[in-house]
XYZ file of C-alpha atoms in Angstrom:
547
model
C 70.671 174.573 -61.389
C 68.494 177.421 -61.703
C 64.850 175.694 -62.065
C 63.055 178.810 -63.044
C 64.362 178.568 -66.588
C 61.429 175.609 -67.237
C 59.059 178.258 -66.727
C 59.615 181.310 -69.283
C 57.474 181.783 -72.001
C 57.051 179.391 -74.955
C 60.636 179.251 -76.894
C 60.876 178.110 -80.372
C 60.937 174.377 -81.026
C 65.101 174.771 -81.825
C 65.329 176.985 -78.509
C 63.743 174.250 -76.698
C 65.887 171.649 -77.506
C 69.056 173.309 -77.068
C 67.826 174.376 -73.478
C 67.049 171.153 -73.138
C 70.094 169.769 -74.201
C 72.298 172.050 -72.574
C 69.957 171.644 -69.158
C 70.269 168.160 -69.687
C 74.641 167.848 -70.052
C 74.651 170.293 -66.755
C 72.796 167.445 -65.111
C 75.335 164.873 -66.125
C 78.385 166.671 -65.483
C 77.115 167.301 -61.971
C 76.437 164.015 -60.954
C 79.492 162.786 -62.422
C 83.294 162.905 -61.325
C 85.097 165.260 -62.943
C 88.589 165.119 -64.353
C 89.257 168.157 -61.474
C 88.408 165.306 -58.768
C 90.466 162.845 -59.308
C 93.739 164.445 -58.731
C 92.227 166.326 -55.674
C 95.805 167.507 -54.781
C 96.751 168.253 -58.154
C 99.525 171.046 -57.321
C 100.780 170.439 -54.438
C 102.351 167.565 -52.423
C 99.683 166.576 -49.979
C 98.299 163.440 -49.611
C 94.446 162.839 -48.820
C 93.767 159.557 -47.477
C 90.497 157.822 -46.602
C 89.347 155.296 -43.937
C 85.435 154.089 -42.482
C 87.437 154.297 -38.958
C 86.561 157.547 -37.395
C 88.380 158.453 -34.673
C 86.559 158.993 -31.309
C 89.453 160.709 -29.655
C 92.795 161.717 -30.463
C 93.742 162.139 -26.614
C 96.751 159.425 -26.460
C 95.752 158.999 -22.840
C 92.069 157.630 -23.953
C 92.239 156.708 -27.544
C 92.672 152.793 -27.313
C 90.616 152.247 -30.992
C 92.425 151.045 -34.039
C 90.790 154.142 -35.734
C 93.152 156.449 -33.807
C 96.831 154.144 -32.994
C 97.443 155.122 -36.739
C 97.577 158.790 -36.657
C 98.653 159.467 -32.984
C 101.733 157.046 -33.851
C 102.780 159.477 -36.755
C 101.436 162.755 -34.602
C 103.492 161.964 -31.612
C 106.498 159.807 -30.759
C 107.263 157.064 -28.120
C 110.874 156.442 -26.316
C 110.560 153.299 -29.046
C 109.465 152.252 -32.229
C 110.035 149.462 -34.763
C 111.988 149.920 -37.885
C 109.941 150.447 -40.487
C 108.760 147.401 -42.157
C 110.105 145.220 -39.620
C 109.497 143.713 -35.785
C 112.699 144.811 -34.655
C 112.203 147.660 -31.830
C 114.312 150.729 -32.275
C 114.960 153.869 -29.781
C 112.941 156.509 -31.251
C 112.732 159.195 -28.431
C 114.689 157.061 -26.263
C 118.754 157.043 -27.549
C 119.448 153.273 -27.129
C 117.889 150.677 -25.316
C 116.908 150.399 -21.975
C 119.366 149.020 -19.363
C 117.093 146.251 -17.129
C 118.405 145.465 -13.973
C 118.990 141.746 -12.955
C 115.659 140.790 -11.100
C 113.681 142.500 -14.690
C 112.200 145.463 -12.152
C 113.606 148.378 -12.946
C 114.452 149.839 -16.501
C 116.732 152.928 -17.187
C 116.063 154.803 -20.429
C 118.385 157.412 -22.169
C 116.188 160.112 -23.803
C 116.922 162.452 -26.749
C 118.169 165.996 -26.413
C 117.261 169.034 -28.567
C 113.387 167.704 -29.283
C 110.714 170.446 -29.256
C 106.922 169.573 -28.740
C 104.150 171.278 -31.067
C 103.578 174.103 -28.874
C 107.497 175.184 -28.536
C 107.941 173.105 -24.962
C 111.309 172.100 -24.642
C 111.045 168.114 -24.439
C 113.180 165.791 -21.463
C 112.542 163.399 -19.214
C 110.527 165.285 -17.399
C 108.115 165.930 -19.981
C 108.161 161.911 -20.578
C 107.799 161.167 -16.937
C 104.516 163.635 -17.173
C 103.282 162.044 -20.411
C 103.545 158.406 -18.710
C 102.411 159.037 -15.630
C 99.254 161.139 -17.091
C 98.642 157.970 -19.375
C 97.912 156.313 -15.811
C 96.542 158.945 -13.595
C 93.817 160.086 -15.916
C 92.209 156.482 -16.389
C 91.684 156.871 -19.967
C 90.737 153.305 -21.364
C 93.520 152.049 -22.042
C 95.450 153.588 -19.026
C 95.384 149.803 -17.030
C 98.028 148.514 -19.767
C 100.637 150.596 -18.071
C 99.022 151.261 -14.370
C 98.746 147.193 -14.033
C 102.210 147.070 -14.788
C 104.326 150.122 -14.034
C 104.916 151.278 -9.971
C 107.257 154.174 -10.276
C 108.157 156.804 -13.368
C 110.817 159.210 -11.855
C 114.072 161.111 -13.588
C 116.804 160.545 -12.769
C 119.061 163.212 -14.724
C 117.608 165.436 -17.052
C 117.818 163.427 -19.580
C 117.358 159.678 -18.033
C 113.990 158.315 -17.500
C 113.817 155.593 -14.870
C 110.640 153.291 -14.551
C 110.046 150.646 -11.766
C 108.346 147.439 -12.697
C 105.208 146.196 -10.188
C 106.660 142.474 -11.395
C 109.074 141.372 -14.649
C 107.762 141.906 -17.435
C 109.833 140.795 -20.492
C 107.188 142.247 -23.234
C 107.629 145.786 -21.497
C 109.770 147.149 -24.002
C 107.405 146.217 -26.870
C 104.593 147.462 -24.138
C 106.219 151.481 -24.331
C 105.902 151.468 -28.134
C 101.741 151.356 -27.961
C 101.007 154.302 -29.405
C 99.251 156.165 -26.369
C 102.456 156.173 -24.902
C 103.790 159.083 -26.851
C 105.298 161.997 -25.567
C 102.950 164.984 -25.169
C 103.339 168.689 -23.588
C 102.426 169.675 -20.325
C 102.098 173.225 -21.748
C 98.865 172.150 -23.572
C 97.797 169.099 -20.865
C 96.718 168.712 -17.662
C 97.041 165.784 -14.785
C 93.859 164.597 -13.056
C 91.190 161.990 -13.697
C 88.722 162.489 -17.121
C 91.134 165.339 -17.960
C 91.394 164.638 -21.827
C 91.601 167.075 -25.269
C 89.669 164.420 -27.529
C 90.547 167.363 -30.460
C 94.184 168.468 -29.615
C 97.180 167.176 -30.228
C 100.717 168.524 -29.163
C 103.486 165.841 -29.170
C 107.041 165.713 -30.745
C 105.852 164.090 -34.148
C 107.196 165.089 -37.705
C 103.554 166.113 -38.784
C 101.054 168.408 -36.082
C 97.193 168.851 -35.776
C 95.769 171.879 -37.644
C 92.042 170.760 -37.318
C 90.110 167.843 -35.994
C 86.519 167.656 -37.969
C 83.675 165.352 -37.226
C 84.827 163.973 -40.775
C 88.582 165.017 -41.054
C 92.020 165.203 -39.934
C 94.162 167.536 -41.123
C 98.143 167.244 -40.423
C 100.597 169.961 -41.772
C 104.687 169.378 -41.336
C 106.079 170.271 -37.989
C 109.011 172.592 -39.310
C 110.968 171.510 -36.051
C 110.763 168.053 -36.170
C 114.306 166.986 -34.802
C 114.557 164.053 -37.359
C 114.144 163.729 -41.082
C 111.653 165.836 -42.915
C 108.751 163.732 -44.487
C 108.665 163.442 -47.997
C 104.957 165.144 -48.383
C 103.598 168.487 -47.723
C 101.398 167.188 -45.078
C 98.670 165.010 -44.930
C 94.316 165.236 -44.920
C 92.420 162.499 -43.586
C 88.887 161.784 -45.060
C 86.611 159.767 -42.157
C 83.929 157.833 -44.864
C 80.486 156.727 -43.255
C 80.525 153.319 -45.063
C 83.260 151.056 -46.963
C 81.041 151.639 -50.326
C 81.839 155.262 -49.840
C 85.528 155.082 -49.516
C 85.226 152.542 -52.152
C 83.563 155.142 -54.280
C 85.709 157.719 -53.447
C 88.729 155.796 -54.174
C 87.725 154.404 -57.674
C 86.661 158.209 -59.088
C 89.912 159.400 -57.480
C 89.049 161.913 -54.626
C 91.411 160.387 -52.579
C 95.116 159.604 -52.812
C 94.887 156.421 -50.776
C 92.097 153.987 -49.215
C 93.419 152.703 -46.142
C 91.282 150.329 -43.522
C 88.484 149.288 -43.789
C 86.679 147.961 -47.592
C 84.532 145.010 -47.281
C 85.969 141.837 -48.955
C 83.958 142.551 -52.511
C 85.255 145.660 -52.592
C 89.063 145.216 -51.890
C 88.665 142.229 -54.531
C 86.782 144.237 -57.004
C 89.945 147.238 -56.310
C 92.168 144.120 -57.277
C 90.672 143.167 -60.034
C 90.642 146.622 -62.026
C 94.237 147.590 -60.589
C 96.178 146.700 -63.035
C 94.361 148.397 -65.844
C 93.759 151.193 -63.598
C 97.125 151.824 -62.292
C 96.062 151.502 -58.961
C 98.472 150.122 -56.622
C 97.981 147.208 -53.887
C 99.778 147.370 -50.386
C 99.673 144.323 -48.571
C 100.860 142.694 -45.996
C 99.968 139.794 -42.878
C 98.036 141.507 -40.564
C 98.329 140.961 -36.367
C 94.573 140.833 -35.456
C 92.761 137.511 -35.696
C 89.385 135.977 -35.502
C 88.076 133.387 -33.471
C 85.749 131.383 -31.873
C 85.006 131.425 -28.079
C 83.741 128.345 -26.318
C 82.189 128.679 -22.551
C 84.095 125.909 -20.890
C 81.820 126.548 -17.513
C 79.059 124.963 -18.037
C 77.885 121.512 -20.025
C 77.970 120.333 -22.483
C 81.236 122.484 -23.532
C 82.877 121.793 -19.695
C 83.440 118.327 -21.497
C 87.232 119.240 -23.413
C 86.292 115.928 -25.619
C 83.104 118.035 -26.960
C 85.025 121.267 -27.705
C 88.064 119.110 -29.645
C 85.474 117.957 -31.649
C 83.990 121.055 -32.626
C 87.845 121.736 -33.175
C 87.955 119.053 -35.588
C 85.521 119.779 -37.991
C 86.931 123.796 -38.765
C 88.223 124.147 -42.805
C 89.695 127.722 -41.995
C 90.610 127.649 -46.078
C 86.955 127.044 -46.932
C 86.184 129.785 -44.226
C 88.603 132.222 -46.071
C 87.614 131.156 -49.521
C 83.873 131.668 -49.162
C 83.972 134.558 -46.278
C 87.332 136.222 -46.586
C 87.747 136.056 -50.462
C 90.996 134.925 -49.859
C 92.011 137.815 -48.316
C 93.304 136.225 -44.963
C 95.769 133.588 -43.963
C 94.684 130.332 -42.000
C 95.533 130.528 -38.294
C 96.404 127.115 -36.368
C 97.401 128.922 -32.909
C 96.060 131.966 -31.304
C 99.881 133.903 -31.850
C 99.549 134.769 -35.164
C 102.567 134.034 -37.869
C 104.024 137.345 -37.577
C 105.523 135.772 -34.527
C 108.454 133.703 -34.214
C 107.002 131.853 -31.091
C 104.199 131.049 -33.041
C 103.685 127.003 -33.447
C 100.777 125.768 -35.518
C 99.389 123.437 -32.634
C 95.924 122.995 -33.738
C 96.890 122.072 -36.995
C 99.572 119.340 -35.369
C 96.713 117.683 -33.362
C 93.829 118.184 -35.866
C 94.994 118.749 -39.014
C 92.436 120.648 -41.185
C 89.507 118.458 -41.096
C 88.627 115.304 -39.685
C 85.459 114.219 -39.690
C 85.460 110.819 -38.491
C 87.635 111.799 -35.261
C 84.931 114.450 -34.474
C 82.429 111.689 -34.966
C 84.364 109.584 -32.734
C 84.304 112.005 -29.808
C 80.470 113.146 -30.483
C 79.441 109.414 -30.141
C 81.715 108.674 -27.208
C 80.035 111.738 -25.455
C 76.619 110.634 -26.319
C 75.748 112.030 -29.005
C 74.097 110.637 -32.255
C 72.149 111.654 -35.280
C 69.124 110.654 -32.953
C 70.069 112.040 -30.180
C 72.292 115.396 -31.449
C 74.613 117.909 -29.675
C 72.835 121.138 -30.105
C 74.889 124.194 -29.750
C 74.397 128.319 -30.109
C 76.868 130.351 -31.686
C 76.372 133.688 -31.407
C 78.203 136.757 -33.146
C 77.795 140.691 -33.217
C 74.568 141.612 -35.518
C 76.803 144.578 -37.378
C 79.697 141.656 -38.648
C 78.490 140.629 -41.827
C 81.398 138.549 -42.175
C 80.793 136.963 -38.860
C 77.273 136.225 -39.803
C 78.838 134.593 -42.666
C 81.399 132.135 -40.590
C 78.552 131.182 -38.624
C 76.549 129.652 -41.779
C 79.370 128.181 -42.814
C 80.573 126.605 -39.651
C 76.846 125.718 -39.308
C 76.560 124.096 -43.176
C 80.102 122.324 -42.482
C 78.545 120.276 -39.492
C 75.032 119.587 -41.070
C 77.163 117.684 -44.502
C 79.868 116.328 -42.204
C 78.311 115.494 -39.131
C 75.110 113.400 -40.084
C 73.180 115.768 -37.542
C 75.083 114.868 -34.540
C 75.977 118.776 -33.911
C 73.332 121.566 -34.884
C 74.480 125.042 -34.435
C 71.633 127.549 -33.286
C 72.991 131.066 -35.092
C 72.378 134.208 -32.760
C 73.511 137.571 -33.044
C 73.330 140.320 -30.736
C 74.301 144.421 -30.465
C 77.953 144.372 -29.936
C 77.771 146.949 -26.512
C 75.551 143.896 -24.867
C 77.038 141.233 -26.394
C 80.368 142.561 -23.911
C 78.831 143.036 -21.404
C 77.158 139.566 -21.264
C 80.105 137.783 -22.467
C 81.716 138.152 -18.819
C 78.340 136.851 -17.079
C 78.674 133.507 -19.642
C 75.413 134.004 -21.152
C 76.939 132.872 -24.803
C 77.794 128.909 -24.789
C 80.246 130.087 -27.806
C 80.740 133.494 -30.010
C 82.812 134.863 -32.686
C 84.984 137.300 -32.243
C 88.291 139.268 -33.444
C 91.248 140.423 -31.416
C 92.943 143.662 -32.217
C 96.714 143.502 -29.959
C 97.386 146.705 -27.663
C 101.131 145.770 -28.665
C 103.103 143.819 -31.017
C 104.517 140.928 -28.342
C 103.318 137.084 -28.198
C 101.964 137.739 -24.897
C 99.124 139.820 -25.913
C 97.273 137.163 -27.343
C 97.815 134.686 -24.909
C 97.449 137.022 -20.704
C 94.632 138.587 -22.325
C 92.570 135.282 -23.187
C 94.140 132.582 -20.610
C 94.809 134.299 -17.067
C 92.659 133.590 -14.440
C 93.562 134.996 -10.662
C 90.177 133.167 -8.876
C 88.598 130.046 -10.090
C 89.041 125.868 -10.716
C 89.354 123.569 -12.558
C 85.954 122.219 -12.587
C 84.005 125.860 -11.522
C 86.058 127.649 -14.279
C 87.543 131.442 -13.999
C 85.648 133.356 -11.472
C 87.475 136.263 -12.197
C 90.650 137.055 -14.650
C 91.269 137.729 -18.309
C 89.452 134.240 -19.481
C 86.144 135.472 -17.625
C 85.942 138.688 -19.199
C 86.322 137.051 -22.765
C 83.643 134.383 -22.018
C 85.674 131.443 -22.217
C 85.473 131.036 -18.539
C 88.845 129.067 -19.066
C 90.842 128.401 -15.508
C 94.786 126.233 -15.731
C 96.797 126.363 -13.214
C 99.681 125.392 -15.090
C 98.843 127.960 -17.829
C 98.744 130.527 -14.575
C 102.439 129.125 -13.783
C 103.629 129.293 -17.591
C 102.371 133.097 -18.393
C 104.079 134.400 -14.971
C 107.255 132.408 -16.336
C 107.305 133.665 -19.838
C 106.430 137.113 -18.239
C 109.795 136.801 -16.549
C 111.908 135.293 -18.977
C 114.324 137.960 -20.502
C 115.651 135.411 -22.745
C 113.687 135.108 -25.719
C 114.977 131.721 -26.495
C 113.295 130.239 -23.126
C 110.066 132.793 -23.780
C 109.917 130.758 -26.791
C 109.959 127.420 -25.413
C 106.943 128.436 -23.038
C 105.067 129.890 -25.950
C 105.546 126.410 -27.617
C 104.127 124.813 -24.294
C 101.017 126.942 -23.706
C 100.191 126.602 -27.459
C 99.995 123.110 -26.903
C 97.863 123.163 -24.100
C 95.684 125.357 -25.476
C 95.289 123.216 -28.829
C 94.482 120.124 -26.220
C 92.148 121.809 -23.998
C 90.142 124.469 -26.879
C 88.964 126.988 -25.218
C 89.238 129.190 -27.897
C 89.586 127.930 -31.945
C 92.020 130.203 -33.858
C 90.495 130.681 -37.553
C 92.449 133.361 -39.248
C 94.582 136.176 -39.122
C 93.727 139.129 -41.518
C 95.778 140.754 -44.408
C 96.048 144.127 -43.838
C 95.699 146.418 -47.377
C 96.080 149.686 -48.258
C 95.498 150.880 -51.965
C 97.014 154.185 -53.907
C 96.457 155.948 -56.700
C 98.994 155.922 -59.576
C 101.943 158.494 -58.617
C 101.822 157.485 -54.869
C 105.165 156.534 -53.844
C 106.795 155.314 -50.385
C 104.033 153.337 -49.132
C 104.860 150.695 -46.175
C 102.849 148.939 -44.182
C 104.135 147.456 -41.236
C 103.491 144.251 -39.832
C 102.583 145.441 -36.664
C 99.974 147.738 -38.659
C 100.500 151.088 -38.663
C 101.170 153.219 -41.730
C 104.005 155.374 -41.837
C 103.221 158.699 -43.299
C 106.318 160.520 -43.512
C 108.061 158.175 -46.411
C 104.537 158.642 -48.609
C 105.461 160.962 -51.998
C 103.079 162.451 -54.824
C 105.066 162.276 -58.041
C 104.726 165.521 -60.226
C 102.901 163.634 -63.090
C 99.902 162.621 -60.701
């Protein structure tokens, strides 16, 4: 607005107010959203999408954040995928399956012919080989998932990929559909330690980079995508500093689609007005879950009769209700439901309260109204939600208990509270676990495995250390190596069921829940899916003409 205007001469008193007036509707039509906003595609078949998770790199070789698995997995393509909307793994750049020789070691892989990366470079096995064995060479963060596991990525035709196991590995073929390990072009990258392109893409994908902002993506079709076209005209991606402001941008329609992450108000307010909005609601159970880490080191939690207590008293549906707004499912194992190993163990030797058994155990332990168990729970300062379980957890003890457990709540930055958690500074914390892939064993290695330690010392060094549970079984040692090995799923199963069991007796870790995961859309938006092992498929998503 031009401001000098308030400042010519005297008008007459009818010139006044119709400046006035006409100053004063300017005003409102700027700070309001316009009709012309909320179709901000109107005319063409993109789709504009926005998300809080910004994306720190798109380098497949060092992007191991949930902000970037979703775009990368729908920029570039691994030798397998899962069918959409399922957990069954499919070839995708691979033609079939991979034949596994009998001691689980070595793995032969078919690859497709007649694929062509971004920048024109024929693709082969060769080009995989490279892609793999840069994923490991350049020690991007997440390179160890393959480098711990992989000894050898040669060809052995032109179009045959063969890959040589350190030790079995059953969940391997799950393993090679992580997103990072997507093809990508030795035209446009280079081998060698730290060598990353945090803003370039070139892989065999059906969309391709055309600009990486600070605060957008933007993906246009690949015209020679070998497979099926997508059903859009490419795609924009919006990066929002804060939930409100996807919220916001959703609700006055400047984006298509609001896609991870809205605060719990917010995705139940979007709920709420959906149906007289038109708005559309995508969910589906999520594979991350949140727990509750308990230092078995050091007293009074090296006791396993204290720590079933404390798993006693836990109402995950009162968590839910009062911090998840219902928008999560109760978790009674640390494999979430998505699984069909998954057994509900805690809930089969706790049920979902008992007060009077965690009573029982205080008072055998020594511990009475007079003389009480006092306890810290700490939790990353930036969770709201986790400052919210802790209050609760903390209010559930004070009614149920009589005093004989009093939680001290802490919170602390989440770079130091990681670094601390492997030095067992925290006697317990609350935390969330996003999987690297979609297999059972990624949520039991990662939290159970110990390679140095006791019984009674704890993990001196392993997975369990690093996670601050300190947690050290032998027999859970024995049981992940086995299911590791087992190529039949039926006997993988059978250990899952054991180690759940153990872990449900011995509680080093309480499962609470496992999240929903939700995506919303605007009226018009077709072809949305989201898969249970979270990603969102772009290429089936469709603007109908009358949006």
């Amino acid at each position: 607005m031009n401001r000098q205007r308030l400042s010519i001469q005297p008008w007459q008193q009818i010139g006044q107010f119709l400046c006035l007036f006409c100053i004063c509707c300017f005003l409102t039509l700027s700070c309001t959203p316009q009709p012309a906003d909320r179709t901000p595609n109107a005319g063409n078949d993109r789709i504009s999408i926005g998300t809080t998770l910004k994306v720190r790199t798109i380098d497949p070789a060092d992007a191991y954040e949930q902000a970037a698995s979703t775009w990368i997995a729908n920029l570039g393509e691994r030798l397998y995928s899962y069918k959409p909307g399922t957990t069954e793994i499919q070839p995708q750049l691979a033609t079939a399956l991979p034949q596994i020789s009998k001691d689980g070691l070595t793995y032969i892989v078919p690859v497709r012919k007649g694929v062509v990366f971004h920048d024109g470079t024929p693709f082969n096995a060769q080009t995989m080989a490279f892609s793999l064995q840069r994923f490991m060479g350049n020690q991007g963060n997440p390179s160890a998932l393959l480098a711990d596991i992989v000894d050898s990525v040669r060809t052995t035709g032109e179009y045959e990929l063969t890959i040589r196991l350190k030790k079995p590995f059953a969940a391997f073929p799950s393993l090679l559909t992580f997103s990072g390990l997507c093809a990508v072009s030795p035209k446009t990258y280079e081998m060698g330690a730290g060598k990353f392109k945090p803003d370039t893409f070139a892989g065999t994908g059906p969309y391709k980079l055309v600009n990486y902002g600070s605060d957008s993506l933007k993906l246009d079709i690949f015209e020679q995508y070998w497979g099926n076209k997508p059903a859009n005209q490419g795609v924009d991606v919006q990066f929002f500093t804060s939930p409100a402001n996807l919220y916001n941008a959703f609700t006055t329609g400047a984006v298509d689609i609001a896609y991870q992450e809205l605060d719990s108000e917010q995705i139940q307010s979007l709920e709420k007005q959906s149906p007289a909005q038109g708005w559309q609601t995508i969910t589906t159970p999520g594979n991350y879950v949140s727990y509750w880490v308990l230092n078995t080191s050091k007293p009074p939690l090296n006791n396993p009769e204290i720590r079933q207590a404390i798993a006693t008293i836990v109402d995950r549906q009162l968590l839910i209700d009062r911090v998840r707004y219902g928008q999560s499912e109760p978790l009674y194992s640390m494999i979430p439901t998505t699984f069909d190993v998954h057994k509900p163990a805690f809930k089969e030797r706790y049920g979902d309260t008992d007060s009077a058994k965690a009573k029982q155990l205080l008072q055998k332990a020594g511990y009475t109204p007079e003389k009480p168990l006092k306890l810290e729970i700490w939790y990353p300062s930036q969770s709201n939600i986790r400052a919210r379980v802790a209050g609760t957890l903390k209010a559930i003890a004070q009614q149920q208990l009589d005093g004989r457990l009093q939680l001290e709540i802490n919170s602390v930055e989440s770079a130091t509270a990681f670094s601390n958690l492997e030095k067992g500074i925290y006697q317990t914390f609350l935390l969330d676990w996003f999987p690297d892939f979609f297999d059972a064993d990624n949520y039991i290695q990662p939290f159970l495995s110990c390679s140095q330690g006791t019984p009674t010392a704890g993990c001196r060094l392993g997975s369990s250390q690093t996670l601050g549970s300190f947690y050290y079984s032998n027999r859970i040692n024995q049981l992940i190596d086995q299911e590791r090995k087992a190529l039949n799923p039926q006997s993988r199963k059978a250990i899952f069921s054991q180690i759940q069991d153990i872990i449900a007796q011995d509680v080093p870790y309480i499962p609470l829940w496992q999240n929903k995961d939700y995506a919303f859309a605007q009226k018009g938006i077709t072809g949305i899916h989201l898969d249970p092992t979270q990603q969102l498929p772009l290429w089936t998503i469709r603007k109908s003409s009358a949006n």
